[in-house]
XYZ file of C-alpha atoms in Angstrom:
668
model
C 128.408 -157.279 50.356
C 128.448 -160.483 52.372
C 127.001 -158.694 55.410
C 124.038 -157.557 53.289
C 123.171 -161.143 52.346
C 123.622 -162.335 55.908
C 121.226 -159.692 57.182
C 118.728 -160.446 54.424
C 118.654 -164.136 55.398
C 118.367 -163.207 59.094
C 115.263 -161.140 58.299
C 113.800 -164.003 56.243
C 114.514 -166.392 59.126
C 112.719 -164.078 61.521
C 109.667 -163.737 59.258
C 109.319 -167.415 58.362
C 110.122 -168.584 61.882
C 107.657 -166.325 63.648
C 105.021 -167.119 61.020
C 105.457 -170.863 61.599
C 105.709 -170.905 65.398
C 102.852 -168.421 65.894
C 100.652 -170.580 63.675
C 101.705 -173.659 65.642
C 100.634 -172.111 68.946
C 97.413 -170.569 67.672
C 96.015 -173.008 65.130
C 97.698 -176.406 65.020
C 97.868 -177.918 68.495
C 96.201 -181.285 69.041
C 94.799 -180.628 72.503
C 93.600 -184.239 72.776
C 97.308 -185.145 72.992
C 98.448 -182.030 74.856
C 101.108 -184.002 76.766
C 103.181 -184.324 73.553
C 101.698 -181.430 71.534
C 102.620 -178.687 74.009
C 106.191 -179.940 74.688
C 106.792 -180.178 70.927
C 105.679 -176.631 70.163
C 107.657 -175.431 73.202
C 110.749 -177.162 71.783
C 110.127 -175.523 68.412
C 109.811 -172.157 70.131
C 113.124 -172.801 71.880
C 114.733 -173.582 68.513
C 113.309 -170.407 66.970
C 114.769 -168.299 69.772
C 118.071 -170.137 69.349
C 118.313 -169.435 65.620
C 117.234 -165.817 66.103
C 119.977 -165.333 68.703
C 122.401 -166.754 66.148
C 120.987 -164.372 63.571
C 121.503 -161.447 65.918
C 125.073 -162.630 66.517
C 126.013 -162.643 62.835
C 124.123 -159.399 62.174
C 127.335 -157.589 63.091
C 129.991 -159.903 61.636
C 133.244 -158.045 62.182
C 136.086 -158.134 59.665
C 139.118 -156.629 61.361
C 142.153 -155.242 59.601
C 145.559 -156.304 60.959
C 146.455 -154.312 64.078
C 149.184 -151.723 64.350
C 152.722 -152.680 65.289
C 153.065 -154.045 68.804
C 154.557 -151.573 71.301
C 158.223 -152.638 71.553
C 158.404 -151.801 75.243
C 155.291 -153.788 76.218
C 156.222 -156.311 78.913
C 154.568 -159.718 78.617
C 154.330 -162.799 80.804
C 153.481 -166.037 78.989
C 151.563 -168.362 81.319
C 151.447 -172.098 80.567
C 148.926 -173.727 82.879
C 149.365 -177.359 83.897
C 148.124 -179.721 86.563
C 148.836 -183.347 85.671
C 149.893 -183.257 82.019
C 153.051 -185.161 80.964
C 156.344 -183.331 81.362
C 157.288 -183.776 77.691
C 154.055 -182.230 76.471
C 154.313 -179.210 78.776
C 157.985 -178.642 77.989
C 157.283 -178.776 74.229
C 154.818 -175.930 74.691
C 157.093 -174.030 77.093
C 160.121 -174.204 74.804
C 158.010 -173.064 71.852
C 156.717 -170.190 73.985
C 160.293 -169.240 74.854
C 160.920 -168.729 71.123
C 158.144 -166.140 70.760
C 159.815 -163.152 69.122
C 158.445 -160.305 71.217
C 160.411 -159.865 74.481
C 158.661 -161.737 77.271
C 159.028 -164.025 80.253
C 157.815 -167.623 80.026
C 156.285 -169.206 83.128
C 155.150 -172.751 83.813
C 152.217 -172.578 86.220
C 152.443 -176.031 87.799
C 149.388 -176.691 89.946
C 150.695 -180.189 90.593
C 153.818 -178.839 92.398
C 156.115 -181.422 90.795
C 159.862 -181.150 91.561
C 160.868 -182.478 88.129
C 159.027 -179.573 86.498
C 160.840 -177.078 88.708
C 164.209 -178.604 87.789
C 163.419 -178.777 84.075
C 162.202 -175.169 84.035
C 165.368 -173.960 85.754
C 167.571 -175.945 83.372
C 165.903 -174.283 80.369
C 165.758 -170.744 81.711
C 161.994 -170.805 82.257
C 160.045 -169.322 85.127
C 158.250 -171.714 87.463
C 155.255 -170.883 89.676
C 153.270 -173.078 92.004
C 150.859 -172.323 94.820
C 152.217 -170.500 97.840
C 151.768 -171.749 101.399
C 148.759 -169.471 101.853
C 146.714 -171.831 99.675
C 147.056 -174.808 102.006
C 143.646 -175.765 103.317
C 141.936 -173.054 101.251
C 139.646 -173.292 98.199
C 141.899 -173.772 95.165
C 139.477 -172.743 92.377
C 141.226 -175.008 89.832
C 142.701 -173.201 86.813
C 141.341 -169.803 87.889
C 143.130 -170.143 91.224
C 146.323 -171.179 89.457
C 146.228 -168.070 87.262
C 145.261 -165.774 90.137
C 148.203 -167.059 92.167
C 150.596 -166.407 89.261
C 149.228 -162.903 88.759
C 150.400 -161.984 92.249
C 153.892 -163.354 91.586
C 154.650 -161.745 88.208
C 154.739 -158.208 86.844
C 154.208 -158.210 83.047
C 151.904 -155.565 81.613
C 150.215 -158.188 79.427
C 149.559 -161.908 79.843
C 149.497 -164.567 77.140
C 147.621 -167.564 78.529
C 148.223 -170.990 76.992
C 146.992 -174.429 77.949
C 149.684 -177.057 78.395
C 149.187 -178.459 74.883
C 148.801 -175.196 72.933
C 152.046 -174.647 71.013
C 152.293 -170.970 69.987
C 153.691 -169.500 66.795
C 156.692 -167.158 67.262
C 154.669 -164.182 65.981
C 151.640 -164.640 68.259
C 152.445 -161.485 70.232
C 153.537 -159.502 67.171
C 150.107 -160.144 65.640
C 148.008 -159.356 68.716
C 149.699 -156.806 70.983
C 148.980 -153.950 68.567
C 145.297 -154.052 69.526
C 146.268 -152.865 73.002
C 147.299 -149.488 71.614
C 143.622 -148.848 72.299
C 143.714 -148.289 76.058
C 140.191 -149.690 76.426
C 141.084 -153.146 75.080
C 141.460 -155.717 77.852
C 141.370 -158.984 75.890
C 142.459 -160.344 72.523
C 141.229 -163.875 71.842
C 142.560 -166.020 68.974
C 141.063 -169.301 67.709
C 141.751 -172.658 69.287
C 142.807 -175.035 66.560
C 143.699 -178.698 67.054
C 146.351 -180.386 64.962
C 145.508 -183.995 65.851
C 142.081 -183.941 64.217
C 141.477 -185.728 60.888
C 139.502 -184.058 58.128
C 136.277 -185.872 59.041
C 136.613 -184.660 62.684
C 134.611 -187.514 64.292
C 134.577 -185.903 67.762
C 133.589 -182.453 66.518
C 136.620 -180.790 68.083
C 137.457 -177.976 65.685
C 134.308 -175.872 66.260
C 134.705 -173.848 63.048
C 131.288 -172.257 63.533
C 132.211 -170.881 66.949
C 135.770 -169.835 66.025
C 134.390 -168.149 62.956
C 131.050 -166.405 62.460
C 129.989 -166.695 66.113
C 133.080 -165.121 67.666
C 133.338 -162.620 64.801
C 129.690 -161.731 65.329
C 130.153 -161.334 69.066
C 133.171 -159.166 68.293
C 130.852 -156.832 66.395
C 128.843 -156.382 69.610
C 132.010 -155.992 71.748
C 131.181 -159.333 73.338
C 133.870 -161.715 72.026
C 134.809 -163.578 75.166
C 137.814 -165.254 76.730
C 138.021 -168.973 75.888
C 140.610 -170.011 78.471
C 143.653 -170.250 76.201
C 145.361 -168.589 73.227
C 144.410 -165.170 74.566
C 146.292 -162.031 75.587
C 144.933 -160.024 78.533
C 145.826 -156.669 80.022
C 147.013 -157.028 83.629
C 145.618 -153.630 84.593
C 142.114 -154.695 83.554
C 142.350 -157.961 85.481
C 143.641 -156.289 88.628
C 140.925 -153.650 88.423
C 138.419 -156.445 88.022
C 139.834 -158.206 91.081
C 139.762 -155.095 93.252
C 136.273 -154.055 92.182
C 135.067 -157.617 92.646
C 136.586 -157.718 96.123
C 134.813 -154.508 97.112
C 131.492 -155.624 95.631
C 131.583 -159.041 97.250
C 132.565 -157.530 100.592
C 129.759 -154.988 100.392
C 127.266 -157.723 99.523
C 128.499 -159.766 102.464
C 128.101 -156.801 104.808
C 124.587 -156.062 103.555
C 123.604 -159.708 104.042
C 125.011 -159.618 107.563
C 123.102 -156.439 108.387
C 119.830 -157.893 107.064
C 120.419 -161.055 109.066
C 121.123 -158.924 112.137
C 117.798 -157.151 111.780
C 116.013 -160.502 111.636
C 117.934 -161.764 114.674
C 117.075 -158.600 116.625
C 113.368 -159.082 115.910
C 113.573 -162.641 117.229
C 115.489 -161.468 120.284
C 112.781 -158.913 121.076
C 110.104 -161.617 121.030
C 112.206 -163.827 123.262
C 112.817 -160.959 125.704
C 109.328 -159.437 125.989
C 109.522 -159.774 129.759
C 113.233 -159.099 129.968
C 115.055 -156.384 131.812
C 115.130 -152.762 130.737
C 118.855 -153.097 130.161
C 118.289 -155.936 127.711
C 115.844 -153.851 125.690
C 118.247 -150.940 125.731
C 120.993 -153.223 124.437
C 118.803 -154.507 121.625
C 117.882 -150.926 120.721
C 121.558 -149.982 120.597
C 122.432 -153.004 118.442
C 119.578 -152.215 116.067
C 120.623 -148.589 115.857
C 124.186 -149.663 115.018
C 123.024 -151.860 112.136
C 120.671 -149.194 110.775
C 123.416 -146.586 110.887
C 125.804 -148.975 109.124
C 123.215 -149.517 106.356
C 122.792 -145.781 105.899
C 126.546 -145.299 105.670
C 126.776 -148.090 103.065
C 124.090 -146.407 100.964
C 126.033 -143.145 101.226
C 129.175 -144.824 99.875
C 131.188 -144.783 103.090
C 134.408 -146.710 103.677
C 133.640 -150.392 104.217
C 136.405 -150.868 106.761
C 135.338 -147.821 108.790
C 131.659 -148.788 108.645
C 132.301 -152.316 109.856
C 134.763 -151.159 112.524
C 132.368 -148.588 114.004
C 129.410 -150.981 113.921
C 131.312 -153.774 115.647
C 132.746 -151.449 118.296
C 129.323 -149.980 119.047
C 127.746 -153.415 119.393
C 130.642 -154.735 121.482
C 130.301 -151.805 123.929
C 126.564 -152.452 124.297
C 127.078 -156.159 124.922
C 129.934 -155.524 127.369
C 127.678 -153.226 129.379
C 125.031 -155.910 129.496
C 127.544 -158.534 130.591
C 128.885 -156.341 133.410
C 125.391 -155.569 134.595
C 124.483 -159.243 134.496
C 127.384 -160.512 136.591
C 125.228 -160.223 139.686
C 122.383 -161.997 137.894
C 124.698 -164.811 136.888
C 125.856 -165.162 140.498
C 122.235 -165.287 141.613
C 121.550 -167.990 139.051
C 124.370 -170.114 140.442
C 123.165 -169.638 144.024
C 119.639 -170.539 143.009
C 120.831 -173.734 141.340
C 122.828 -174.666 144.435
C 119.805 -174.069 146.683
C 117.575 -176.252 144.575
C 119.127 -179.557 145.615
C 117.915 -180.680 142.207
C 119.051 -184.313 142.424
C 118.046 -187.070 144.821
C 118.387 -190.834 144.784
C 115.235 -192.574 143.642
C 113.815 -195.867 144.736
C 115.911 -197.820 142.256
C 119.089 -196.075 143.378
C 119.148 -193.905 140.214
C 119.665 -190.110 140.491
C 116.500 -188.170 139.451
C 115.557 -184.466 139.275
C 113.234 -183.426 142.083
C 109.777 -181.942 141.417
C 110.768 -178.849 143.418
C 113.819 -178.269 141.205
C 111.714 -178.516 138.030
C 109.224 -175.953 139.362
C 111.855 -173.467 140.530
C 113.869 -173.722 137.263
C 110.834 -173.088 135.055
C 109.651 -170.171 137.182
C 112.944 -168.248 137.306
C 113.943 -165.465 134.882
C 117.350 -166.492 133.672
C 120.176 -164.292 132.378
C 119.238 -162.419 129.156
C 122.645 -162.987 127.527
C 121.371 -165.992 125.598
C 118.718 -163.834 123.924
C 121.295 -161.748 122.025
C 123.911 -164.442 121.381
C 122.607 -165.012 117.854
C 122.720 -161.281 117.141
C 126.355 -160.998 118.102
C 127.241 -164.108 116.077
C 125.706 -162.608 112.951
C 127.436 -159.284 113.504
C 130.761 -161.093 113.528
C 130.301 -161.301 109.744
C 130.755 -157.526 109.525
C 134.368 -157.735 108.426
C 136.263 -156.730 105.318
C 138.723 -159.577 105.846
C 138.206 -162.621 103.610
C 139.917 -165.142 105.832
C 138.359 -168.032 103.941
C 140.458 -167.376 100.818
C 144.170 -167.786 100.178
C 144.227 -164.341 98.575
C 141.365 -161.871 98.912
C 141.692 -160.393 95.416
C 140.702 -162.862 92.695
C 141.020 -161.191 89.268
C 139.874 -164.229 87.264
C 136.358 -165.321 88.174
C 136.005 -168.330 90.474
C 132.218 -168.765 90.327
C 132.306 -171.733 87.944
C 134.482 -174.665 86.907
C 135.490 -172.617 83.860
C 136.964 -169.206 84.554
C 136.881 -167.699 81.083
C 133.323 -166.570 80.277
C 132.591 -165.044 83.688
C 135.876 -163.116 83.633
C 135.169 -161.686 80.182
C 131.592 -160.785 81.080
C 132.770 -158.889 84.155
C 135.390 -157.045 82.110
C 132.749 -155.997 79.604
C 130.446 -154.876 82.415
C 133.229 -152.576 83.637
C 133.477 -150.932 80.209
C 136.516 -152.761 78.833
C 136.648 -153.893 75.209
C 137.608 -157.231 73.667
C 138.946 -158.281 70.272
C 138.615 -161.517 68.347
C 141.658 -161.962 66.092
C 140.659 -164.467 63.396
C 144.012 -166.154 62.800
C 145.350 -169.456 64.105
C 148.434 -168.635 66.183
C 148.645 -171.721 68.413
C 148.066 -175.427 67.824
C 146.703 -177.751 70.474
C 145.637 -181.342 71.053
C 141.992 -182.330 70.988
C 140.534 -185.357 72.817
C 141.158 -188.612 70.957
C 138.450 -190.753 72.517
C 134.775 -190.255 73.186
C 135.105 -190.485 76.983
C 137.583 -187.617 77.150
C 135.483 -185.592 74.730
C 132.364 -186.061 76.862
C 134.264 -185.035 80.008
C 135.473 -181.880 78.279
C 132.053 -180.941 76.875
C 130.370 -181.592 80.216
C 132.802 -179.295 82.028
C 132.332 -176.517 79.471
C 128.550 -176.786 79.722
C 128.557 -176.964 83.523
C 130.763 -173.894 83.773
C 128.551 -171.935 81.400
C 125.378 -172.850 83.274
C 126.971 -171.986 86.619
C 127.671 -168.502 85.279
C 124.103 -168.255 83.957
C 122.585 -169.212 87.316
C 124.930 -167.056 89.401
C 125.375 -164.009 87.179
C 122.595 -164.014 84.580
C 123.859 -161.650 81.868
C 120.345 -160.337 81.223
C 120.386 -158.541 84.593
C 124.067 -157.608 84.907
C 124.731 -153.902 85.397
C 127.201 -152.303 83.019
C 126.496 -154.607 80.074
C 124.817 -153.170 77.009
C 121.784 -155.057 75.748
C 123.685 -156.410 72.763
C 126.360 -157.796 75.086
C 123.750 -159.288 77.398
C 122.121 -161.149 74.532
C 125.468 -162.350 73.167
C 126.354 -163.993 76.484
C 122.803 -165.258 76.920
C 122.913 -166.823 73.438
C 125.837 -169.041 74.421
C 124.125 -170.090 77.641
C 120.815 -170.699 75.869
C 122.349 -173.302 73.546
C 123.044 -175.675 76.440
C 119.304 -176.024 77.102
C 119.007 -177.871 73.789
C 119.176 -181.251 75.533
C 115.626 -180.865 76.838
C 114.313 -179.898 73.391
C 116.131 -182.879 71.841
C 114.236 -185.322 74.071
C 110.960 -183.972 72.690
C 112.203 -184.078 69.098
C 113.086 -187.757 69.538
C 109.857 -188.610 71.355
C 107.383 -187.045 68.920
C 107.968 -189.364 65.900
C 108.193 -192.404 68.178
C 104.788 -191.583 69.694
C 103.173 -191.145 66.288
C 104.672 -194.183 64.579
C 103.964 -196.514 67.509
C 100.571 -195.215 68.616
C 99.292 -193.017 65.802
C 99.114 -189.941 68.046
C 99.857 -186.768 66.081
C 100.960 -183.674 68.066
C 99.562 -181.333 65.398
C 95.892 -181.092 64.470
C 96.685 -182.244 60.933
C 99.535 -182.375 58.428
C 97.703 -180.113 56.012
C 99.033 -177.763 53.355
C 98.986 -174.997 56.003
C 101.634 -176.937 57.939
C 103.986 -177.568 55.030
C 103.703 -174.085 53.537
C 104.957 -172.657 56.845
C 107.331 -175.357 58.041
C 109.361 -175.993 54.887
C 110.300 -172.338 54.163
C 111.407 -171.867 57.765
C 113.623 -174.967 57.729
C 115.161 -174.092 54.345
C 115.918 -170.491 55.319
C 117.230 -171.688 58.694
C 119.842 -173.913 57.039
C 120.617 -171.258 54.454
C 121.466 -168.823 57.251
C 124.204 -171.122 58.557
C 125.547 -171.591 55.029
C 125.679 -167.860 54.274
C 127.094 -166.867 57.662
C 129.667 -169.645 57.588
C 130.709 -168.968 53.967
C 131.767 -172.538 53.271
C 132.610 -173.481 56.856
C 131.407 -177.035 57.626
C 128.685 -176.777 60.264
C 127.056 -180.212 60.002
C 129.265 -181.861 62.638
C 128.403 -179.163 65.138
C 124.687 -179.560 64.416
C 124.986 -183.315 64.935
C 126.628 -182.985 68.326
C 124.236 -180.263 69.410
C 121.461 -182.853 69.157
C 123.304 -186.120 69.813
C 124.876 -185.042 73.116
C 121.509 -184.349 74.729
C 122.305 -186.443 77.866
C 125.472 -184.392 78.424
C 123.635 -181.080 78.099
C 120.849 -182.215 80.446
C 123.364 -183.469 83.004
C 125.256 -180.180 82.792
C 122.105 -178.157 83.463
C 120.878 -180.306 86.350
C 124.258 -180.678 88.074
C 125.021 -176.976 87.727
C 121.627 -176.140 89.230
C 122.209 -178.508 92.156
C 125.633 -176.964 92.693
C 124.410 -173.361 92.632
C 121.146 -173.849 94.508
C 122.040 -176.628 96.947
C 125.836 -176.569 97.161
C 126.369 -180.010 95.617
C 129.997 -180.290 94.425
C 130.733 -180.726 90.738
C 134.353 -181.748 90.972
C 136.909 -180.737 88.366
C 138.515 -183.004 85.818
C 141.466 -181.945 83.697
C 140.973 -183.114 80.107
C 143.520 -185.887 79.397
C 145.798 -185.112 76.460
C 146.408 -188.780 75.537
C 143.925 -191.313 74.265
C 142.527 -193.422 77.095
C 143.325 -197.122 76.859
C 140.787 -199.838 76.184
C 138.366 -200.758 73.434
C 135.175 -199.010 72.370
C 133.160 -197.875 75.403
C 129.565 -198.220 74.260
C 128.271 -197.614 77.767
C 129.190 -193.936 77.418
C 126.462 -193.462 74.834
C 123.880 -195.848 76.283
C 121.024 -193.261 76.332
C 121.643 -192.439 72.662
C 121.736 -196.135 71.747
C 118.426 -196.709 73.515
C 116.860 -193.756 71.677
C 118.251 -195.017 68.354
C 116.777 -198.481 68.894
C 113.399 -196.953 69.790
C 113.521 -194.788 66.665
C 114.322 -197.788 64.464
C 111.545 -199.878 66.034
C 109.116 -196.993 65.639
C 109.975 -196.624 61.958
C 109.455 -200.351 61.359
C 106.138 -200.361 63.234
C 105.001 -197.219 61.444
C 105.709 -198.730 58.035
C 103.879 -201.890 59.120
C 100.875 -199.868 60.297
C 100.849 -198.067 56.956
C 100.944 -201.355 55.045
C 98.039 -202.605 57.114
C 96.036 -199.459 56.392
C 96.121 -198.401 60.053
C 97.811 -195.020 59.589
C 97.691 -192.002 57.334
C 100.335 -192.011 54.533
C 101.465 -188.384 54.786
C 101.886 -188.508 58.553
C 103.792 -191.788 58.366
C 106.083 -190.559 55.596
C 106.877 -187.307 57.424
C 107.686 -189.099 60.661
C 109.749 -191.829 58.989
C 111.829 -189.124 57.309
C 112.133 -187.460 60.711
C 113.363 -190.747 62.223
C 115.899 -191.238 59.420
C 117.249 -187.725 60.052
C 117.556 -188.447 63.792
C 119.371 -191.718 63.119
C 121.796 -189.952 60.787
C 122.458 -187.433 63.554
C 123.036 -190.217 66.077
C 125.334 -192.125 63.745
C 128.207 -189.776 64.518
C 128.399 -191.254 68.007
C 129.011 -194.720 66.568
C 131.949 -193.307 64.635
C 133.114 -191.443 67.734
C 133.140 -194.571 69.925
C 134.961 -196.558 67.249
C 137.495 -193.768 66.612
C 140.976 -195.062 67.421
C 142.765 -191.748 67.650
C 144.623 -189.496 65.267
C 147.050 -191.279 62.947
C 145.372 -194.689 63.215
C 143.804 -194.458 59.780
C 145.014 -191.166 58.390
C 147.457 -190.346 55.609
C 151.061 -191.462 55.862
C 152.569 -187.977 55.754
C 151.059 -186.910 59.037
C 153.577 -186.070 61.746
C 153.589 -187.006 65.385
C 151.533 -184.243 66.979
C 152.577 -185.010 70.518
C 156.145 -184.008 69.780
C 155.724 -181.978 66.586
C 156.672 -178.341 66.407
C 154.232 -175.549 65.762
C 155.451 -175.400 62.186
C 154.663 -179.094 61.705
C 151.215 -178.462 63.052
C 150.756 -175.376 60.912
C 150.801 -177.284 57.648
C 147.455 -178.819 58.554
C 145.796 -175.593 59.734
C 143.293 -173.760 57.579
C 144.192 -170.227 56.709
C 142.266 -167.950 59.075
C 143.478 -164.482 58.283
C 141.705 -161.270 59.225
C 139.606 -160.106 56.320
């Protein structure tokens, strides 16, 4: 019954939204102020697409029944990833993981290579993995590289991946492994829940909307994706992904090399128009080798055999040219010796003689230089990936977050995923605004890197529903640009009286108000009591973070600018409130307040229209309420500072202690 009401509200959102935005484009633009009118309607169009993508997500809300009993013989490796987290925190998680009831091996994946971790793991009967020597001097790929390294050093059929702070319940495998009785399931993701978050959640850490209707909706489209922790993955699927990815990347590399070779050959021909017959024959042979290699690639031939034959054929052609040119090289040397190119000038300084300049410019030199670039490009025709510590990388390394890209590739290969809506591990959320901003920036950067490198809308193997589900997540991070316009529009009107719409007539309100009401009703119905306001606040208030994520990811993908990688600290950072972290939002808030005061003053002086002023003042008040969460976030002193007395110490508390504060998220 709930799904019926959700779909009804989605349809109403579509009708009212399209009705409003179409009218805005066709009938309401103030072209005299196009510089604010067009950006505003573009931002509204963005928001309509955003809410419709959300509506499509919840159109297939999935309510799963508990899975069958876990296969008793299923072998599992529990991976606990760590880089620089405190020993006590990691060991609390590792010892809790050791107590998981289903038979398994527990491994600490220490990317910091710390001897005390190795000793502590051995003393407690835990496995310990760090990078092998092959990684020295090679790209490390952060957490993805850590996991890929461990995959090659363990053998479990399934992998439970936990962040260093995510304490698991003993029945986490009992409640999830049963899904893998379906041989097509590659991933089971459970919610990430944080036990050090007060009820008012000032940093917006819990994400109940995402770990609720959004993931359940994506699950209905077979697009629930890996979130980096609290997930069980099938090793077979990951290894298949790594092998297929290796072959695809190698083939792409070979095709690029062959295309570059063709371009180099064309340049060599121009440079050797007057060259020897042997040179032209060599270029013809090199070109024929690359064309034949391309044909064999199209026919699905063996990459290693194709590259081997092409390189051998080119090497033979070049060797023949070199042997034939030995006499020419000798003649070149004799010619240079006969030139007597240097003499002592009047000032006693050696100078090149006029005769030497004439004879050097007139001579036809050895043609070897003309094909040097061709041979250099053809050196790329190799199936060896010598620039990586290990050629097969099962977890994606194309972004600073490995999770989404890995899941998208698994789905493209036909694997299925499951979202299990039950809290089975309890972690630690950031306890200061600086750490929270670092975390959100990294998530957004990673998502946008995936979007720019592997746009889901054009990925082969994905169904259209899956493509749109991945695209919906990526689309949300463009909201920072729309937010700037939403803040600017009321400021422009209240300060200067410039209205971006032709008029605030009844036509405007009769379209705008129903759309906004139905829009909010959709979140209420889909969430079924889940608090979504905090998420809506941060979606708007963190606009500088979202803009920075988009621009830095674009510079990284398009121009190779490094992003860096920061592990989210698990302890509150010392020091007082850091207002500088939200300086752009403070500036916008001050401008909004000034604009409201000026607008009210203009209205009192009879210089502005009452309806327009009232609408924009209400708009400003809403924006200031949204921004106010950042003031609370900066002033937040960490969990326990002002909370109830019966709260336990979450840094050392057991999973059971954390569980008493978790909402009940059982499969429906």
